[in-house]
PDB file of C-alpha atoms and ligand atoms in Angstrom:
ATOM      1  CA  UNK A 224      18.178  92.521 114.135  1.00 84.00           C
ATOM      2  CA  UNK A 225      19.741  90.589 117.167  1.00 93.00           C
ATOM      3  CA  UNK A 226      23.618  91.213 117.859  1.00 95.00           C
ATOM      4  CA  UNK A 227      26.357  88.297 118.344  1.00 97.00           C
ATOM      5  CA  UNK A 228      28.872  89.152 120.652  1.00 97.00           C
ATOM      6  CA  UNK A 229      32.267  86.913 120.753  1.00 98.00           C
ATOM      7  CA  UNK A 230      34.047  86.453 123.757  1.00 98.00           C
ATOM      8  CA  UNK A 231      37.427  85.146 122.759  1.00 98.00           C
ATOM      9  CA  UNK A 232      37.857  83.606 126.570  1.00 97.00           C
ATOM     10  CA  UNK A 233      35.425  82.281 128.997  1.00 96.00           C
ATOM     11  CA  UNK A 234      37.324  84.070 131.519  1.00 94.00           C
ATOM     12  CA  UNK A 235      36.731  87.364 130.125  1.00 94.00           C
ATOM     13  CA  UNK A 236      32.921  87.289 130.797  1.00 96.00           C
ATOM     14  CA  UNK A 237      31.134  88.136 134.246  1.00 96.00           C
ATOM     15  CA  UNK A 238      28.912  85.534 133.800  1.00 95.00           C
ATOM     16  CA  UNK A 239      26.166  87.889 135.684  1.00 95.00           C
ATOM     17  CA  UNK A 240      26.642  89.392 132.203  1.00 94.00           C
ATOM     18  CA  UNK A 241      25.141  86.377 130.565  1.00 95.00           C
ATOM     19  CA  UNK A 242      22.059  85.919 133.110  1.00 93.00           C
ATOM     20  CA  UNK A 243      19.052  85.379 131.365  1.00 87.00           C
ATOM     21  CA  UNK A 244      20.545  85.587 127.698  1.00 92.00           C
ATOM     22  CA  UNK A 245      21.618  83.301 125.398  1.00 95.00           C
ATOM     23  CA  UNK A 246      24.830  81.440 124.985  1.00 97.00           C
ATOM     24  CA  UNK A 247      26.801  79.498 122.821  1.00 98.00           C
ATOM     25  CA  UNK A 248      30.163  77.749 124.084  1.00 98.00           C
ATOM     26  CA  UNK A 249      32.511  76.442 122.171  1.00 98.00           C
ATOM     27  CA  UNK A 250      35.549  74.059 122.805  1.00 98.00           C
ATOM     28  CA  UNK A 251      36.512  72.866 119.138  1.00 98.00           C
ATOM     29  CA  UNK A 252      39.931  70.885 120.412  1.00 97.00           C
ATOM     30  CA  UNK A 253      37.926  68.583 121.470  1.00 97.00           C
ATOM     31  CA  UNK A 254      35.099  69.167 124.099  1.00 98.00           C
ATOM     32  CA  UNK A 255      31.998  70.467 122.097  1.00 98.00           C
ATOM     33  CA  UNK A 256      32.822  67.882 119.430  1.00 98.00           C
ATOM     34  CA  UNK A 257      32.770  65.212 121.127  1.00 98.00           C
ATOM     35  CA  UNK A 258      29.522  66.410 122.899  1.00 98.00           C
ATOM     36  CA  UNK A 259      27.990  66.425 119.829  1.00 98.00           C
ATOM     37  CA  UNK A 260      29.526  62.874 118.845  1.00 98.00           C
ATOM     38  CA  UNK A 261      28.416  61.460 122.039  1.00 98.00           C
ATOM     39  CA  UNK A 262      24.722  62.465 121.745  1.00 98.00           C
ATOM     40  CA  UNK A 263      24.543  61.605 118.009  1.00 98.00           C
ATOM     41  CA  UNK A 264      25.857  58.205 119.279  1.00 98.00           C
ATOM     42  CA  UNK A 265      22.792  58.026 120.931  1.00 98.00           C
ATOM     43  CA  UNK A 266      24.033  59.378 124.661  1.00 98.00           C
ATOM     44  CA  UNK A 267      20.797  59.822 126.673  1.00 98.00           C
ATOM     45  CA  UNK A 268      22.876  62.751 127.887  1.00 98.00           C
ATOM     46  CA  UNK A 269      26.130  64.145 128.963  1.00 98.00           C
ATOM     47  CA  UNK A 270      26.788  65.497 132.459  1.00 98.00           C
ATOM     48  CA  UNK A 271      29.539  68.369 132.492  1.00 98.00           C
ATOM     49  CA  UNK A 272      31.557  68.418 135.675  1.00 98.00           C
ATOM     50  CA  UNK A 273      34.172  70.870 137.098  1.00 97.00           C
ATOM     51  CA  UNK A 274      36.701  67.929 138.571  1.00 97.00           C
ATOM     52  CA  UNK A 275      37.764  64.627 138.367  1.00 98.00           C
ATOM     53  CA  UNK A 276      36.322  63.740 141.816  1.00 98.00           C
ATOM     54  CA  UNK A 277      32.743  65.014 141.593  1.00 98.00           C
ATOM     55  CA  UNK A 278      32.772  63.198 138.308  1.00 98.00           C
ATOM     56  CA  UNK A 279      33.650  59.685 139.825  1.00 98.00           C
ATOM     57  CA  UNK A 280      31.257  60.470 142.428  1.00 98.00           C
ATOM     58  CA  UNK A 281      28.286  61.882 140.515  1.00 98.00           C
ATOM     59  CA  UNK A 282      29.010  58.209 137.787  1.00 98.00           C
ATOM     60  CA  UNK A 283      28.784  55.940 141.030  1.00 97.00           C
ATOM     61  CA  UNK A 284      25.332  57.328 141.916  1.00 98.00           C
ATOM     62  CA  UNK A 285      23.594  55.657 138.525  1.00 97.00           C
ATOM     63  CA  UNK A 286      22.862  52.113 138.202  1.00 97.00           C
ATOM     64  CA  UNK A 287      25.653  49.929 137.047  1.00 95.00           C
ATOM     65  CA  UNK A 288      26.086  50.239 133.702  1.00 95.00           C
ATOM     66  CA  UNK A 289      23.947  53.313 133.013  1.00 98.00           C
ATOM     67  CA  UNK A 290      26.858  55.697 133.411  1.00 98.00           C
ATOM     68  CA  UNK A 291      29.864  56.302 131.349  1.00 98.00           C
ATOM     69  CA  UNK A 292      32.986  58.216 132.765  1.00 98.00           C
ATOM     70  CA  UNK A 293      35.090  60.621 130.298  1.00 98.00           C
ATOM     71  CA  UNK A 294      37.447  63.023 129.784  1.00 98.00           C
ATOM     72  CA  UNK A 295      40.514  64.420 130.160  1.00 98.00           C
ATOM     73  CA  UNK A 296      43.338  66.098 131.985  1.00 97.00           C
ATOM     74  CA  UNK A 297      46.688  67.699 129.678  1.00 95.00           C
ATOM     75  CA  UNK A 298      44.592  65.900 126.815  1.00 96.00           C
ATOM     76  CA  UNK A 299      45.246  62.464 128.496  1.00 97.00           C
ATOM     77  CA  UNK A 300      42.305  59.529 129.408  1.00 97.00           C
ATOM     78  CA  UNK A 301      42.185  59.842 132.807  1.00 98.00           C
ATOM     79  CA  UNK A 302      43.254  56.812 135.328  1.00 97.00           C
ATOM     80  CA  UNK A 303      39.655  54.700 135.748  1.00 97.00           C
ATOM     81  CA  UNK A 304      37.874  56.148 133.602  1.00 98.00           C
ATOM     82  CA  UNK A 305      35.600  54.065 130.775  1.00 98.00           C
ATOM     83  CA  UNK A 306      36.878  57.022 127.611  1.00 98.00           C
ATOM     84  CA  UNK A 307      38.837  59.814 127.082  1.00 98.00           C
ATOM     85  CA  UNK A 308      37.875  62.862 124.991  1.00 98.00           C
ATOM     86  CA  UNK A 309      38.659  61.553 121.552  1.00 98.00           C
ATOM     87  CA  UNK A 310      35.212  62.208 119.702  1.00 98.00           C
ATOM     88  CA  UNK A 311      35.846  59.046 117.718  1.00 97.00           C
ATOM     89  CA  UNK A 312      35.864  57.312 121.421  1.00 98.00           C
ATOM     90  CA  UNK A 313      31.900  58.009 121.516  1.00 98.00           C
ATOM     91  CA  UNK A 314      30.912  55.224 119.511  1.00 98.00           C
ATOM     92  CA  UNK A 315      27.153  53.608 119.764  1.00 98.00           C
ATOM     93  CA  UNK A 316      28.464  51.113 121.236  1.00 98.00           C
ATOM     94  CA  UNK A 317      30.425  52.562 123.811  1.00 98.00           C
ATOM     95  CA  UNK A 318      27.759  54.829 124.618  1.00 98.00           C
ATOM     96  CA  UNK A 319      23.801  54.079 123.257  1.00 98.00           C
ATOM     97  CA  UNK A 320      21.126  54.960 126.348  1.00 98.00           C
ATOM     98  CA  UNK A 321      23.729  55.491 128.745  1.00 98.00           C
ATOM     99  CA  UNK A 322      24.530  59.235 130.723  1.00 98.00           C
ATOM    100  CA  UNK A 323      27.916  60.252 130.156  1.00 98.00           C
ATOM    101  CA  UNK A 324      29.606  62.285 133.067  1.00 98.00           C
ATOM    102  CA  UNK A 325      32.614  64.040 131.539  1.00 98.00           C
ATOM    103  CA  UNK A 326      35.236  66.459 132.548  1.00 98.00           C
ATOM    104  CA  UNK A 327      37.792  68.359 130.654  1.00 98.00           C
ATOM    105  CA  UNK A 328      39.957  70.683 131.492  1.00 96.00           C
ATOM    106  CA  UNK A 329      38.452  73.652 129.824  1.00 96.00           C
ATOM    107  CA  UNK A 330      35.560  73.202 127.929  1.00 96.00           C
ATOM    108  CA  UNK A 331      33.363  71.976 131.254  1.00 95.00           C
ATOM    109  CA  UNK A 332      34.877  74.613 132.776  1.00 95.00           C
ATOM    110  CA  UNK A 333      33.646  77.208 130.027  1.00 97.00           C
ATOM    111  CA  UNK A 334      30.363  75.395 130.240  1.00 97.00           C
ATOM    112  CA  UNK A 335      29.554  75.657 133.555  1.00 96.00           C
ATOM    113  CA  UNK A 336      31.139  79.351 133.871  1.00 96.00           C
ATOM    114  CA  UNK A 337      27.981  80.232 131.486  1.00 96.00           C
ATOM    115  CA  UNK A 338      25.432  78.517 133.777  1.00 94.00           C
ATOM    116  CA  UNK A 339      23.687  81.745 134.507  1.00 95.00           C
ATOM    117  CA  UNK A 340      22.333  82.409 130.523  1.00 95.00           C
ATOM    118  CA  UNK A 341      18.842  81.249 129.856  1.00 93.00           C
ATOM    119  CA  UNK A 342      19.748  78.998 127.717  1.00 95.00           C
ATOM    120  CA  UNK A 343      23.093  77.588 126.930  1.00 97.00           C
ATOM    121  CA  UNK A 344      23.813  75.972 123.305  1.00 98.00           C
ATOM    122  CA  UNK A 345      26.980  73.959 122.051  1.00 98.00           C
ATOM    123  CA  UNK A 346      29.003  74.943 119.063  1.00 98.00           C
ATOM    124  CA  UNK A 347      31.748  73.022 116.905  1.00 98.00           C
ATOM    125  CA  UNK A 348      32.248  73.172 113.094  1.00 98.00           C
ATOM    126  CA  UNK A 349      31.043  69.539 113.206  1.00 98.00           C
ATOM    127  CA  UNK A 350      27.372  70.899 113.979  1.00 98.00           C
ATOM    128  CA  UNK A 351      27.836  74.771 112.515  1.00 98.00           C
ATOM    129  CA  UNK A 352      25.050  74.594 110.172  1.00 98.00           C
ATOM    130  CA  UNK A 353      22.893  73.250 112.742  1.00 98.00           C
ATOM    131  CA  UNK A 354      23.737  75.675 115.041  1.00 98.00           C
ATOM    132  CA  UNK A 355      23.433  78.501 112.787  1.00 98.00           C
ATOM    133  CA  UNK A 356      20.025  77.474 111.508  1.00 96.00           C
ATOM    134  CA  UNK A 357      18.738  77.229 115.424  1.00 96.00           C
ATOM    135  CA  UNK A 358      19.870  80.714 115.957  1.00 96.00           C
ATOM    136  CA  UNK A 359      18.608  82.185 112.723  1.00 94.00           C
ATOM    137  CA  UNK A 360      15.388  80.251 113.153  1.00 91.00           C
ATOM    138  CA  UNK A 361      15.093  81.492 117.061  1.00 87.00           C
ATOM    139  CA  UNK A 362      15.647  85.280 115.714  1.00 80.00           C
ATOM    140  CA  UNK A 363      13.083  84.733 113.784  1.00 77.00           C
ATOM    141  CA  UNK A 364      10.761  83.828 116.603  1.00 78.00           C
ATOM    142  CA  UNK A 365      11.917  87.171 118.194  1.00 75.00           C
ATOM    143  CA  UNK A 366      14.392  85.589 120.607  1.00 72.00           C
ATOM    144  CA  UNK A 367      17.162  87.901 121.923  1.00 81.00           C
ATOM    145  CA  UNK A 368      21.079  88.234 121.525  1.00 91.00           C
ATOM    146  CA  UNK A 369      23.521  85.553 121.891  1.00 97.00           C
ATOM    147  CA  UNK A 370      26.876  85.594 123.516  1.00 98.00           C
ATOM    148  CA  UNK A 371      29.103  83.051 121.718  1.00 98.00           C
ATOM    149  CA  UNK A 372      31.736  81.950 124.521  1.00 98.00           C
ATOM    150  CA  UNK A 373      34.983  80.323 123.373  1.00 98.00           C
ATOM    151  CA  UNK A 374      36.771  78.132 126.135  1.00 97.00           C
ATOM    152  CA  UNK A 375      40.074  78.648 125.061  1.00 95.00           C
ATOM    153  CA  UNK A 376      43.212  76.683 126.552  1.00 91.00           C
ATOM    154  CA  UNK A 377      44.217  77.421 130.112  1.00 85.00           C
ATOM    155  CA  UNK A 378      43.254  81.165 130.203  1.00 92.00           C
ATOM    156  CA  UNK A 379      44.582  81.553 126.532  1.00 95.00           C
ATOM    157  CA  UNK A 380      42.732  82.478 123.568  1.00 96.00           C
ATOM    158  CA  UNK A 381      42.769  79.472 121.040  1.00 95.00           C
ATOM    159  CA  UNK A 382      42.749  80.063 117.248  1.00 97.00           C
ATOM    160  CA  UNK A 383      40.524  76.802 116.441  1.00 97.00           C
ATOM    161  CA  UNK A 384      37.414  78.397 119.351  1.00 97.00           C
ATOM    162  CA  UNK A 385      37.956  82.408 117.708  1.00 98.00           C
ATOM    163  CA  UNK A 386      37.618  80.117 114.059  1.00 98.00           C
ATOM    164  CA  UNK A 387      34.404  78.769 114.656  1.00 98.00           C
ATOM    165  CA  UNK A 388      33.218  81.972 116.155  1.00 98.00           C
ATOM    166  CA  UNK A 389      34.645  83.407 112.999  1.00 98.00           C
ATOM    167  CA  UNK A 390      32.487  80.875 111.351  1.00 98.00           C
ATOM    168  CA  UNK A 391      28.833  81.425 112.979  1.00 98.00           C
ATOM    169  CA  UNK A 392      29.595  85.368 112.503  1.00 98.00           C
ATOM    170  CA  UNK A 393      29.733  85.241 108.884  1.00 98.00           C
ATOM    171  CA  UNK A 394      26.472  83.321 108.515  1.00 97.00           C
ATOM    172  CA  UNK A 395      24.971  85.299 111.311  1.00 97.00           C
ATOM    173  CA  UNK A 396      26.051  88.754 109.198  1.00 97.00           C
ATOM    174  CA  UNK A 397      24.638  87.246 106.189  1.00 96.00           C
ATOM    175  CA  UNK A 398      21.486  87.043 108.111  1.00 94.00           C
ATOM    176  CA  UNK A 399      21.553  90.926 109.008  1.00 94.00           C
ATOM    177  CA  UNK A 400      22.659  90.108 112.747  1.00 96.00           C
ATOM    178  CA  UNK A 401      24.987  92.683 113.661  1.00 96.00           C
ATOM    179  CA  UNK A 402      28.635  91.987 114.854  1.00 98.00           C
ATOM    180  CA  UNK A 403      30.422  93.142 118.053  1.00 98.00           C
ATOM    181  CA  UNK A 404      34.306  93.613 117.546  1.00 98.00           C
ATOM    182  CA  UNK A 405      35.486  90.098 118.531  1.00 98.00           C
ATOM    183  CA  UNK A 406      32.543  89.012 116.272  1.00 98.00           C
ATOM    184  CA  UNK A 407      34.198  91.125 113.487  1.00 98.00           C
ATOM    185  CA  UNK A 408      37.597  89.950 114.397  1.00 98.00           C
ATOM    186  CA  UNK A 409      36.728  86.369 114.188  1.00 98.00           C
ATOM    187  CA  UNK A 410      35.248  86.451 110.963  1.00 98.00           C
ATOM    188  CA  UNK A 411      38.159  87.869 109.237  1.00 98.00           C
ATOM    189  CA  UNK A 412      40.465  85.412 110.627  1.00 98.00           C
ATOM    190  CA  UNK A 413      37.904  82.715 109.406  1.00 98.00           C
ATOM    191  CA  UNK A 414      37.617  84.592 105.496  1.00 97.00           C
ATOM    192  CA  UNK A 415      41.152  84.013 105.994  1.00 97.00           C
ATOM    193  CA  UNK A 416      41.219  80.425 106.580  1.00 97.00           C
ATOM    194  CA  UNK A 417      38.024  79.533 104.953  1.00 96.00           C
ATOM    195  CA  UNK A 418      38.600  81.545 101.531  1.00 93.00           C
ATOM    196  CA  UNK A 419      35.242  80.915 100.185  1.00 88.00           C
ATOM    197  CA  UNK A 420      36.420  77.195  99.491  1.00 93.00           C
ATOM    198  CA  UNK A 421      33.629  74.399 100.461  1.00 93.00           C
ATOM    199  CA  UNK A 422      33.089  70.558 100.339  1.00 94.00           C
ATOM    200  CA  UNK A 423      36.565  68.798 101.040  1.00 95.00           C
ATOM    201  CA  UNK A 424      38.956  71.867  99.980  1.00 96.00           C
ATOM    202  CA  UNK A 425      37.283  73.437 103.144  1.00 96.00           C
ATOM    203  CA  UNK A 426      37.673  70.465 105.444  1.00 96.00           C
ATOM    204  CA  UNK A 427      41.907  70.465 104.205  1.00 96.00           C
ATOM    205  CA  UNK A 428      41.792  74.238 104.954  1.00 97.00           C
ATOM    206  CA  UNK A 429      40.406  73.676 108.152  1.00 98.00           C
ATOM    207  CA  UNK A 430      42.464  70.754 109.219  1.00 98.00           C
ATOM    208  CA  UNK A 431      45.296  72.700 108.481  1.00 97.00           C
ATOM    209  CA  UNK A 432      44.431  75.824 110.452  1.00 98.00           C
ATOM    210  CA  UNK A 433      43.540  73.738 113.548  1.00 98.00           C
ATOM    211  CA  UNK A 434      46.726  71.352 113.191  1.00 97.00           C
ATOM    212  CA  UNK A 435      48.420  75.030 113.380  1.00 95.00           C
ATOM    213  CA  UNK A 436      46.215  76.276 116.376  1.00 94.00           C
ATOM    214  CA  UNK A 437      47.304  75.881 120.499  1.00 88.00           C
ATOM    215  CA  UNK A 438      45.305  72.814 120.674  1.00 92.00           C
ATOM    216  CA  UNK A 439      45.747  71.177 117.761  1.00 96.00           C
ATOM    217  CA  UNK A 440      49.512  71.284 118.551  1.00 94.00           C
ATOM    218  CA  UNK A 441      48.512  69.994 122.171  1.00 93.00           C
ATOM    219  CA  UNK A 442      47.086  67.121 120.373  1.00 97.00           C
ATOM    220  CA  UNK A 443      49.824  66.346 117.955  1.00 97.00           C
ATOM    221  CA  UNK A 444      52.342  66.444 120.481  1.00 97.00           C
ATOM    222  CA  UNK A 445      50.280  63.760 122.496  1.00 97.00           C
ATOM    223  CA  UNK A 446      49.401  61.472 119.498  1.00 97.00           C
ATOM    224  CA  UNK A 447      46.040  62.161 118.984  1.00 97.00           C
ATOM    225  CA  UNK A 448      46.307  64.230 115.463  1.00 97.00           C
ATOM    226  CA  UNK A 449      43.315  62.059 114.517  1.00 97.00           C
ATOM    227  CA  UNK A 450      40.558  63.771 116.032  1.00 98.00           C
ATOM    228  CA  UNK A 451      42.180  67.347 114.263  1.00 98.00           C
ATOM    229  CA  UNK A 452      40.635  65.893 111.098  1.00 97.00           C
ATOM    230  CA  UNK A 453      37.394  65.128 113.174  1.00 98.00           C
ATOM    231  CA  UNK A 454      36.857  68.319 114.516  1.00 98.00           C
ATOM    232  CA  UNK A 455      37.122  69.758 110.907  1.00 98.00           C
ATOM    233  CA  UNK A 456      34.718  67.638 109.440  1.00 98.00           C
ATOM    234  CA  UNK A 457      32.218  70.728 109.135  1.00 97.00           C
ATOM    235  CA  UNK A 458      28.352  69.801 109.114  1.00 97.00           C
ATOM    236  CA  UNK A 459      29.123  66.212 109.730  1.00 97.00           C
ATOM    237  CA  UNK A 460      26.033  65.929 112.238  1.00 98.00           C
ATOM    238  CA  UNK A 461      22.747  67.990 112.553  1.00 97.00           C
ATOM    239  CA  UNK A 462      22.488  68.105 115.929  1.00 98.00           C
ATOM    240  CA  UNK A 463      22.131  71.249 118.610  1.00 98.00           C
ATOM    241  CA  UNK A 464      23.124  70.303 121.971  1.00 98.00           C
ATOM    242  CA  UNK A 465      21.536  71.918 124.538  1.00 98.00           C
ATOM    243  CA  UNK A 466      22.772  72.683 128.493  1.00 98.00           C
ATOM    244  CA  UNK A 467      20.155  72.923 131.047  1.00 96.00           C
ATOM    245  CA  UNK A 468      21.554  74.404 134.115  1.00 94.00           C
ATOM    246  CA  UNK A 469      18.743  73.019 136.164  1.00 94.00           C
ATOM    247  CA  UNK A 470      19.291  69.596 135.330  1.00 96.00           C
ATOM    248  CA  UNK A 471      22.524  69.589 134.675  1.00 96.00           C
ATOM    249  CA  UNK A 472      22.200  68.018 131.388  1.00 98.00           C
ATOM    250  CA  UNK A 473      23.171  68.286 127.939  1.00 98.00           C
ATOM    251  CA  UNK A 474      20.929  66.838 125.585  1.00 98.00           C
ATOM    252  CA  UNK A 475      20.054  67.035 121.920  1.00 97.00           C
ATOM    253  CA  UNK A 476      17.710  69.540 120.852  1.00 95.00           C
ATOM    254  CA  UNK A 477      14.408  68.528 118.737  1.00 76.00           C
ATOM    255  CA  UNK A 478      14.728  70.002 115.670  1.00 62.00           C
TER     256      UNK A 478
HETATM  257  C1  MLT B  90      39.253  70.819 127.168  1.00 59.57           C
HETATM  258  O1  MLT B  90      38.094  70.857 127.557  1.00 59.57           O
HETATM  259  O2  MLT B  90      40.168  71.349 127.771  1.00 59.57           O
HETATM  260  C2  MLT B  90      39.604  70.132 125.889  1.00 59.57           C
HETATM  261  O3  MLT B  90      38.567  69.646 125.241  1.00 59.57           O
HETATM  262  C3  MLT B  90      40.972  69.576 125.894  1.00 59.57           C
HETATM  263  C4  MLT B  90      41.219  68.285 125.194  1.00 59.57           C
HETATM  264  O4  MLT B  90      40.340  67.614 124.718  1.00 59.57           O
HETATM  265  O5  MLT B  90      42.376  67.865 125.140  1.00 59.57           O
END
């Protein structure tokens, strides 16, 4: 049976140690989600960049109107740019056949610090079944071990990234996959959270944990407690986001 192993911070990973595996990052608070929003919105793709600069640069290379700028810096839209990094931003409307080039402060950063892996998935609790169900389905096939990546917050571990790891390593153990430490770690402190509840006692649970976590009290404390209750709306979309380190884009997987 394949092994998870949870790395609680991007920046505790020599990312010659993911070459040629396969990765999942995570950035629940708020850039995985709204990945997944902005591709279920119909996004022909998302573009992850490091800064602010090569972002405005890399948007002004597409034909007008084919690009869309997001992001964020200290949680904030940032000056010029079409949205910020509220998933609820990442409407059809705002984004339907167009590329969106986004930076964030970490989760791009975690992102592209996993470049190396083979292949490079994106997790949030709004696409954990999803998820799950590509990696259990991929084990299946004989594929190899995953390395689930949390971004964290500024070189901090982040309760709502070591959740959803907690998350994907209880249905991974269910599945026989066996758990490294952090694995093990992060599903206790999701039994604790989740306590077996499901359906909308989970979602409250949830909400409540993240409104609790670093970056849900980032949020709060900036006025954007709505997307909180977005990022717990678990198996909202059945989408798997894929990275492809060649390209340089994230698109949705085929299922
Ligand atoms: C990040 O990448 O740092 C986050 O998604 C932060 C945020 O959305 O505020």
């Amino acid at each position: 049976m394949p092994n998870l192993r949870v790395h609680f911070l991007a920046e505790m990973v020599d990312p010659g140690d993911l070459a040629g595996g396969r990765s999942v990052v995570v950035d629940v608070l708020r850039a995985t989600t709204t990945v997944v929003s902005a591709l279920v919105a119909g996004a022909r793709a998302v573009v992850p960049c490091l800064s602010v600069d090569e972002a405005r640069r890399l948007a002004s290379t597409f034909p007008p109107g084919q690009a869309v700028l997001g992001g964020e810096r200290g949680g904030l839209p940032i000056e010029g740019f079409d949205l910020g990094n509220s998933p609820a931003e990442y409407t059809p409307r705002a984004v339907a056949g167009k590329t969106v080039v986004l930076t964030t402060t970490n989760g791009t950063k975690a992102l592209l610090h996993c470049r190396a892996a083979q292949e490079i998935v994106l997790g949030a609790f709004v696409n954990l079944s999803a998820l799950c169900g590509y990696l259990t389905q991929n084990a299946q096939a004989g594929a190899t071990d995953v390395n689930l990546v949390c971004a964290g917050t500024e070189m901090h571990v982040t309760r709502e990234d070591v959740l959803l790891a907690g998350a994907v390593a209880q249905r991974l153990a269910g599945a026989g996959w066996q758990l490294d430490d952090e694995a093990a770690i992060a599903r206790d402190a999701w039994r604790a959270v989740s306590a077996s509840a499901t359906g909308a006692e989970l979602k409250d649970r949830l909400a409540s944990a993240l409104r609790a976590s670093r970056g849900g009290g980032n949020l709060i404390q900036i006025g954007m407690a709505g997307d909180i209750e977005l990022a717990a709306d678990v198996d909202r979309f059945a989408i798997v986001p894929r990275f492809d380190a060649k390209t340089m884009r994230i698109e949705a997987l085929s299922q």
